[in-house]
Amino acid sequence: MKVLLDTCVIYPTVMREVLLGVAAQGLFQPLWSARILEEWALASRKLGPMGEVQARGEIAQVRAAWPNSEVRYQPAMEDRLWLPDPADLHVLAAAISGSADIIVTENAKDFPRGILAEEGLSRVDADGFLRGMFEANPGKVRDACEGVLAEARRLSGEDWTMRSLLKKARLPRLGKALEAAG
Protein backbone atom coordinates (compact mmCIF):
# COMPACT_ATOMS: atom_id res chain seq x y z
CA MET A 1 0.00 0.00 0.00
CA LYS A 2 1.29 3.47 -0.91
CA VAL A 3 0.56 6.28 1.51
CA LEU A 4 1.15 9.98 0.88
CA LEU A 5 2.16 11.73 4.11
CA ASP A 6 1.06 15.36 4.31
CA THR A 7 3.34 17.94 5.96
CA CYS A 8 1.14 18.08 9.06
CA VAL A 9 1.94 14.44 9.88
CA ILE A 10 5.67 14.48 9.12
CA TYR A 11 6.55 17.79 10.76
CA PRO A 12 5.79 16.63 14.34
CA THR A 13 8.77 14.46 15.29
CA VAL A 14 7.10 11.67 17.27
CA MET A 15 4.22 11.31 14.80
CA ARG A 16 6.69 11.14 11.90
CA GLU A 17 8.92 8.64 13.68
CA VAL A 18 5.98 6.35 14.46
CA LEU A 19 4.69 6.54 10.87
CA LEU A 20 8.12 5.86 9.39
CA GLY A 21 8.81 3.17 11.99
CA VAL A 22 5.65 1.37 10.92
CA ALA A 23 6.63 1.83 7.26
CA ALA A 24 10.06 0.38 8.04
CA GLN A 25 8.25 -2.72 9.33
CA GLY A 26 7.07 -3.19 5.73
CA LEU A 27 3.44 -2.26 6.33
CA PHE A 28 3.26 0.56 3.76
CA GLN A 29 5.34 2.61 1.34
CA PRO A 30 5.52 6.25 2.45
CA LEU A 31 5.36 8.97 -0.19
CA TRP A 32 5.94 12.74 -0.16
CA SER A 33 7.03 15.46 -2.55
CA ALA A 34 9.89 17.95 -2.43
CA ARG A 35 7.32 20.64 -1.68
CA ILE A 36 5.95 18.72 1.31
CA LEU A 37 9.49 18.37 2.67
CA GLU A 38 10.12 22.08 2.07
CA GLU A 39 6.94 22.94 3.98
CA TRP A 40 8.28 20.84 6.86
CA ALA A 41 11.55 22.80 6.85
CA LEU A 42 9.80 26.15 6.75
CA ALA A 43 7.33 25.19 9.48
CA SER A 44 10.29 24.34 11.71
CA ARG A 45 11.29 28.01 11.83
CA LYS A 46 8.73 28.53 14.58
CA LEU A 47 10.84 26.32 16.86
CA GLY A 48 13.57 28.96 16.95
CA PRO A 49 16.70 29.90 15.04
CA MET A 50 17.96 26.34 14.74
CA GLY A 51 14.60 24.75 13.94
CA GLU A 52 14.94 24.94 10.18
CA VAL A 53 18.57 23.80 10.27
CA GLN A 54 17.62 20.75 12.32
CA ALA A 55 14.67 20.01 10.04
CA ARG A 56 16.86 20.16 6.94
CA GLY A 57 19.20 17.65 8.54
CA GLU A 58 16.27 15.37 9.36
CA ILE A 59 14.94 15.77 5.82
CA ALA A 60 18.32 14.68 4.43
CA GLN A 61 18.18 11.60 6.66
CA VAL A 62 14.61 10.78 5.57
CA ARG A 63 15.55 11.15 1.90
CA ALA A 64 18.55 8.86 2.38
CA ALA A 65 16.52 6.25 4.27
CA TRP A 66 13.61 6.34 1.79
CA PRO A 67 15.15 7.07 -1.63
CA ASN A 68 12.08 5.89 -3.58
CA SER A 69 9.52 7.84 -1.57
CA GLU A 70 9.84 11.27 -3.13
CA VAL A 71 7.18 11.79 -5.80
CA ARG A 72 7.65 14.14 -8.71
CA TYR A 73 4.82 15.48 -10.82
CA GLN A 74 4.27 17.99 -13.56
CA PRO A 75 3.16 21.30 -12.02
CA ALA A 76 0.44 21.55 -14.69
CA MET A 77 -1.29 18.59 -13.01
CA GLU A 78 -2.50 21.00 -10.33
CA ASP A 79 -4.43 22.94 -13.00
CA ARG A 80 -6.93 20.11 -13.50
CA LEU A 81 -7.51 19.59 -9.77
CA TRP A 82 -9.75 21.33 -7.24
CA LEU A 83 -9.71 21.43 -3.46
CA PRO A 84 -11.29 23.88 -1.01
CA ASP A 85 -7.82 25.26 -0.27
CA PRO A 86 -5.80 25.67 -3.49
CA ALA A 87 -2.61 25.64 -1.39
CA ASP A 88 -3.18 21.89 -0.87
CA LEU A 89 -3.38 20.99 -4.57
CA HIS A 90 0.28 19.96 -4.55
CA VAL A 91 -0.52 17.26 -1.97
CA LEU A 92 -3.28 15.81 -4.13
CA ALA A 93 -1.09 16.02 -7.25
CA ALA A 94 1.71 14.16 -5.47
CA ALA A 95 -0.69 11.47 -4.24
CA ILE A 96 -2.05 10.93 -7.75
CA SER A 97 1.42 10.90 -9.35
CA GLY A 98 2.71 8.46 -6.76
CA SER A 99 -0.29 6.14 -7.21
CA ALA A 100 -1.04 6.50 -3.52
CA ASP A 101 -3.98 4.66 -1.99
CA ILE A 102 -4.37 6.99 0.98
CA ILE A 103 -3.43 10.49 2.07
CA VAL A 104 -2.58 10.66 5.77
CA THR A 105 -3.38 14.19 6.94
CA GLU A 106 -4.76 16.01 9.93
CA ASN A 107 -6.43 18.44 7.53
CA ALA A 108 -9.74 16.69 6.79
CA LYS A 109 -11.73 19.77 5.76
CA ASP A 110 -9.42 20.57 2.85
CA PHE A 111 -9.46 17.01 1.46
CA PRO A 112 -13.15 16.15 0.90
CA ARG A 113 -13.74 12.41 0.60
CA GLY A 114 -15.83 12.77 -2.58
CA ILE A 115 -13.11 14.63 -4.45
CA LEU A 116 -10.47 12.15 -3.31
CA ALA A 117 -12.68 9.21 -4.32
CA GLU A 118 -12.83 10.59 -7.87
CA GLU A 119 -9.06 10.16 -7.96
CA GLY A 120 -9.14 6.70 -6.36
CA LEU A 121 -7.89 8.04 -3.03
CA SER A 122 -9.08 8.19 0.55
CA ARG A 123 -7.82 10.13 3.54
CA VAL A 124 -7.36 9.35 7.19
CA ASP A 125 -5.77 11.10 10.15
CA ALA A 126 -2.52 9.69 11.50
CA ASP A 127 -4.07 8.29 14.69
CA GLY A 128 -6.81 6.45 12.77
CA PHE A 129 -4.33 5.16 10.22
CA LEU A 130 -1.91 3.88 12.83
CA ARG A 131 -4.69 2.39 14.94
CA GLY A 132 -5.83 0.45 11.87
CA MET A 133 -2.27 -0.68 11.24
CA PHE A 134 -2.07 -1.85 14.87
CA GLU A 135 -5.28 -3.84 14.59
CA ALA A 136 -3.97 -5.60 11.48
CA ASN A 137 -0.33 -6.01 12.59
CA PRO A 138 -0.04 -5.52 16.36
CA GLY A 139 3.46 -6.90 16.78
CA LYS A 140 5.05 -4.80 14.06
CA VAL A 141 3.35 -1.59 15.14
CA ARG A 142 4.28 -2.25 18.78
CA ASP A 143 7.91 -2.81 17.76
CA ALA A 144 7.95 0.49 15.86
CA CYS A 145 6.37 2.35 18.76
CA GLU A 146 8.74 0.83 21.31
CA GLY A 147 11.68 2.05 19.22
CA VAL A 148 10.24 5.58 19.17
CA LEU A 149 9.57 5.44 22.92
CA ALA A 150 13.14 4.35 23.67
CA GLU A 151 14.53 7.18 21.53
CA ALA A 152 12.20 9.75 23.14
CA ARG A 153 13.37 8.64 26.58
CA ARG A 154 17.02 8.78 25.50
CA LEU A 155 16.78 12.22 23.93
CA SER A 156 14.57 13.87 26.55
CA GLY A 157 15.85 12.17 29.67
CA GLU A 158 12.21 11.75 30.71
CA ASP A 159 10.63 8.44 31.66
CA TRP A 160 7.77 8.57 29.15
CA THR A 161 5.08 5.93 29.15
CA MET A 162 3.89 4.76 25.76
CA ARG A 163 0.43 6.17 26.29
CA SER A 164 1.62 9.59 27.50
CA LEU A 165 4.11 9.95 24.63
CA LEU A 166 1.55 9.00 22.01
CA LYS A 167 -1.12 11.22 23.58
CA LYS A 168 1.27 14.18 23.47
CA ALA A 169 2.02 13.29 19.83
CA ARG A 170 -1.73 13.45 18.99
CA LEU A 171 -1.97 9.66 18.67
CA PRO A 172 -4.22 8.94 21.67
CA ARG A 173 -6.23 6.07 20.17
CA LEU A 174 -3.04 4.25 19.20
CA GLY A 175 -1.65 4.78 22.70
CA LYS A 176 -4.82 3.48 24.30
CA ALA A 177 -4.87 0.43 21.99
CA LEU A 178 -1.24 -0.41 22.78
CA GLU A 179 -1.89 -0.07 26.51
CA ALA A 180 -5.04 -2.20 26.36
CA ALA A 181 -3.24 -4.93 24.44
CA GLY A 182 -0.62 -5.07 27.17
GROMACS .gro file of C-alpha atoms in nm:
model
  182
    1MET     CA    1   0.000   0.000   0.000
    2LYS     CA    2   0.129   0.347  -0.091
    3VAL     CA    3   0.056   0.628   0.151
    4LEU     CA    4   0.115   0.998   0.088
    5LEU     CA    5   0.216   1.173   0.411
    6ASP     CA    6   0.106   1.536   0.431
    7THR     CA    7   0.334   1.794   0.596
    8CYS     CA    8   0.114   1.808   0.906
    9VAL     CA    9   0.194   1.444   0.988
   10ILE     CA   10   0.567   1.448   0.912
   11TYR     CA   11   0.655   1.779   1.076
   12PRO     CA   12   0.579   1.663   1.434
   13THR     CA   13   0.877   1.446   1.529
   14VAL     CA   14   0.710   1.167   1.727
   15MET     CA   15   0.422   1.131   1.480
   16ARG     CA   16   0.669   1.114   1.190
   17GLU     CA   17   0.892   0.864   1.368
   18VAL     CA   18   0.598   0.635   1.446
   19LEU     CA   19   0.469   0.654   1.087
   20LEU     CA   20   0.812   0.586   0.939
   21GLY     CA   21   0.881   0.317   1.199
   22VAL     CA   22   0.565   0.137   1.092
   23ALA     CA   23   0.663   0.183   0.726
   24ALA     CA   24   1.006   0.038   0.804
   25GLN     CA   25   0.825  -0.272   0.933
   26GLY     CA   26   0.707  -0.319   0.573
   27LEU     CA   27   0.344  -0.226   0.633
   28PHE     CA   28   0.326   0.056   0.376
   29GLN     CA   29   0.534   0.261   0.134
   30PRO     CA   30   0.552   0.625   0.245
   31LEU     CA   31   0.536   0.897  -0.019
   32TRP     CA   32   0.594   1.274  -0.016
   33SER     CA   33   0.703   1.546  -0.255
   34ALA     CA   34   0.989   1.795  -0.243
   35ARG     CA   35   0.732   2.064  -0.168
   36ILE     CA   36   0.595   1.872   0.131
   37LEU     CA   37   0.949   1.837   0.267
   38GLU     CA   38   1.012   2.208   0.207
   39GLU     CA   39   0.694   2.294   0.398
   40TRP     CA   40   0.828   2.084   0.686
   41ALA     CA   41   1.155   2.280   0.685
   42LEU     CA   42   0.980   2.615   0.675
   43ALA     CA   43   0.733   2.519   0.948
   44SER     CA   44   1.029   2.434   1.171
   45ARG     CA   45   1.129   2.801   1.183
   46LYS     CA   46   0.873   2.853   1.458
   47LEU     CA   47   1.084   2.632   1.686
   48GLY     CA   48   1.357   2.896   1.695
   49PRO     CA   49   1.670   2.990   1.504
   50MET     CA   50   1.796   2.634   1.474
   51GLY     CA   51   1.460   2.475   1.394
   52GLU     CA   52   1.494   2.494   1.018
   53VAL     CA   53   1.857   2.380   1.027
   54GLN     CA   54   1.762   2.075   1.232
   55ALA     CA   55   1.467   2.001   1.004
   56ARG     CA   56   1.686   2.016   0.694
   57GLY     CA   57   1.920   1.765   0.854
   58GLU     CA   58   1.627   1.537   0.936
   59ILE     CA   59   1.494   1.577   0.582
   60ALA     CA   60   1.832   1.468   0.443
   61GLN     CA   61   1.818   1.160   0.666
   62VAL     CA   62   1.461   1.078   0.557
   63ARG     CA   63   1.555   1.115   0.190
   64ALA     CA   64   1.855   0.886   0.238
   65ALA     CA   65   1.652   0.625   0.427
   66TRP     CA   66   1.361   0.634   0.179
   67PRO     CA   67   1.515   0.707  -0.163
   68ASN     CA   68   1.208   0.589  -0.358
   69SER     CA   69   0.952   0.784  -0.157
   70GLU     CA   70   0.984   1.127  -0.313
   71VAL     CA   71   0.718   1.179  -0.580
   72ARG     CA   72   0.765   1.414  -0.871
   73TYR     CA   73   0.482   1.548  -1.082
   74GLN     CA   74   0.427   1.799  -1.356
   75PRO     CA   75   0.316   2.130  -1.202
   76ALA     CA   76   0.044   2.155  -1.469
   77MET     CA   77  -0.129   1.859  -1.301
   78GLU     CA   78  -0.250   2.100  -1.033
   79ASP     CA   79  -0.443   2.294  -1.300
   80ARG     CA   80  -0.693   2.011  -1.350
   81LEU     CA   81  -0.751   1.959  -0.977
   82TRP     CA   82  -0.975   2.133  -0.724
   83LEU     CA   83  -0.971   2.143  -0.346
   84PRO     CA   84  -1.129   2.388  -0.101
   85ASP     CA   85  -0.782   2.526  -0.027
   86PRO     CA   86  -0.580   2.567  -0.349
   87ALA     CA   87  -0.261   2.564  -0.139
   88ASP     CA   88  -0.318   2.189  -0.087
   89LEU     CA   89  -0.338   2.099  -0.457
   90HIS     CA   90   0.028   1.996  -0.455
   91VAL     CA   91  -0.052   1.726  -0.197
   92LEU     CA   92  -0.328   1.581  -0.413
   93ALA     CA   93  -0.109   1.602  -0.725
   94ALA     CA   94   0.171   1.416  -0.547
   95ALA     CA   95  -0.069   1.147  -0.424
   96ILE     CA   96  -0.205   1.093  -0.775
   97SER     CA   97   0.142   1.090  -0.935
   98GLY     CA   98   0.271   0.846  -0.676
   99SER     CA   99  -0.029   0.614  -0.721
  100ALA     CA  100  -0.104   0.650  -0.352
  101ASP     CA  101  -0.398   0.466  -0.199
  102ILE     CA  102  -0.437   0.699   0.098
  103ILE     CA  103  -0.343   1.049   0.207
  104VAL     CA  104  -0.258   1.066   0.577
  105THR     CA  105  -0.338   1.419   0.694
  106GLU     CA  106  -0.476   1.601   0.993
  107ASN     CA  107  -0.643   1.844   0.753
  108ALA     CA  108  -0.974   1.669   0.679
  109LYS     CA  109  -1.173   1.977   0.576
  110ASP     CA  110  -0.942   2.057   0.285
  111PHE     CA  111  -0.946   1.701   0.146
  112PRO     CA  112  -1.315   1.615   0.090
  113ARG     CA  113  -1.374   1.241   0.060
  114GLY     CA  114  -1.583   1.277  -0.258
  115ILE     CA  115  -1.311   1.463  -0.445
  116LEU     CA  116  -1.047   1.215  -0.331
  117ALA     CA  117  -1.268   0.921  -0.432
  118GLU     CA  118  -1.283   1.059  -0.787
  119GLU     CA  119  -0.906   1.016  -0.796
  120GLY     CA  120  -0.914   0.670  -0.636
  121LEU     CA  121  -0.789   0.804  -0.303
  122SER     CA  122  -0.908   0.819   0.055
  123ARG     CA  123  -0.782   1.013   0.354
  124VAL     CA  124  -0.736   0.935   0.719
  125ASP     CA  125  -0.577   1.110   1.015
  126ALA     CA  126  -0.252   0.969   1.150
  127ASP     CA  127  -0.407   0.829   1.469
  128GLY     CA  128  -0.681   0.645   1.277
  129PHE     CA  129  -0.433   0.516   1.022
  130LEU     CA  130  -0.191   0.388   1.283
  131ARG     CA  131  -0.469   0.239   1.494
  132GLY     CA  132  -0.583   0.045   1.187
  133MET     CA  133  -0.227  -0.068   1.124
  134PHE     CA  134  -0.207  -0.185   1.487
  135GLU     CA  135  -0.528  -0.384   1.459
  136ALA     CA  136  -0.397  -0.560   1.148
  137ASN     CA  137  -0.033  -0.601   1.259
  138PRO     CA  138  -0.004  -0.552   1.636
  139GLY     CA  139   0.346  -0.690   1.678
  140LYS     CA  140   0.505  -0.480   1.406
  141VAL     CA  141   0.335  -0.159   1.514
  142ARG     CA  142   0.428  -0.225   1.878
  143ASP     CA  143   0.791  -0.281   1.776
  144ALA     CA  144   0.795   0.049   1.586
  145CYS     CA  145   0.637   0.235   1.876
  146GLU     CA  146   0.874   0.083   2.131
  147GLY     CA  147   1.168   0.205   1.922
  148VAL     CA  148   1.024   0.558   1.917
  149LEU     CA  149   0.957   0.544   2.292
  150ALA     CA  150   1.314   0.435   2.367
  151GLU     CA  151   1.453   0.718   2.153
  152ALA     CA  152   1.220   0.975   2.314
  153ARG     CA  153   1.337   0.864   2.658
  154ARG     CA  154   1.702   0.878   2.550
  155LEU     CA  155   1.678   1.222   2.393
  156SER     CA  156   1.457   1.387   2.655
  157GLY     CA  157   1.585   1.217   2.967
  158GLU     CA  158   1.221   1.175   3.071
  159ASP     CA  159   1.063   0.844   3.166
  160TRP     CA  160   0.777   0.857   2.915
  161THR     CA  161   0.508   0.593   2.915
  162MET     CA  162   0.389   0.476   2.576
  163ARG     CA  163   0.043   0.617   2.629
  164SER     CA  164   0.162   0.959   2.750
  165LEU     CA  165   0.411   0.995   2.463
  166LEU     CA  166   0.155   0.900   2.201
  167LYS     CA  167  -0.112   1.122   2.358
  168LYS     CA  168   0.127   1.418   2.347
  169ALA     CA  169   0.202   1.329   1.983
  170ARG     CA  170  -0.173   1.345   1.899
  171LEU     CA  171  -0.197   0.966   1.867
  172PRO     CA  172  -0.422   0.894   2.167
  173ARG     CA  173  -0.623   0.607   2.017
  174LEU     CA  174  -0.304   0.425   1.920
  175GLY     CA  175  -0.165   0.478   2.270
  176LYS     CA  176  -0.482   0.348   2.430
  177ALA     CA  177  -0.487   0.043   2.199
  178LEU     CA  178  -0.124  -0.041   2.278
  179GLU     CA  179  -0.189  -0.007   2.651
  180ALA     CA  180  -0.504  -0.220   2.636
  181ALA     CA  181  -0.324  -0.493   2.444
  182GLY     CA  182  -0.062  -0.507   2.717
   0.00000   0.00000   0.00000
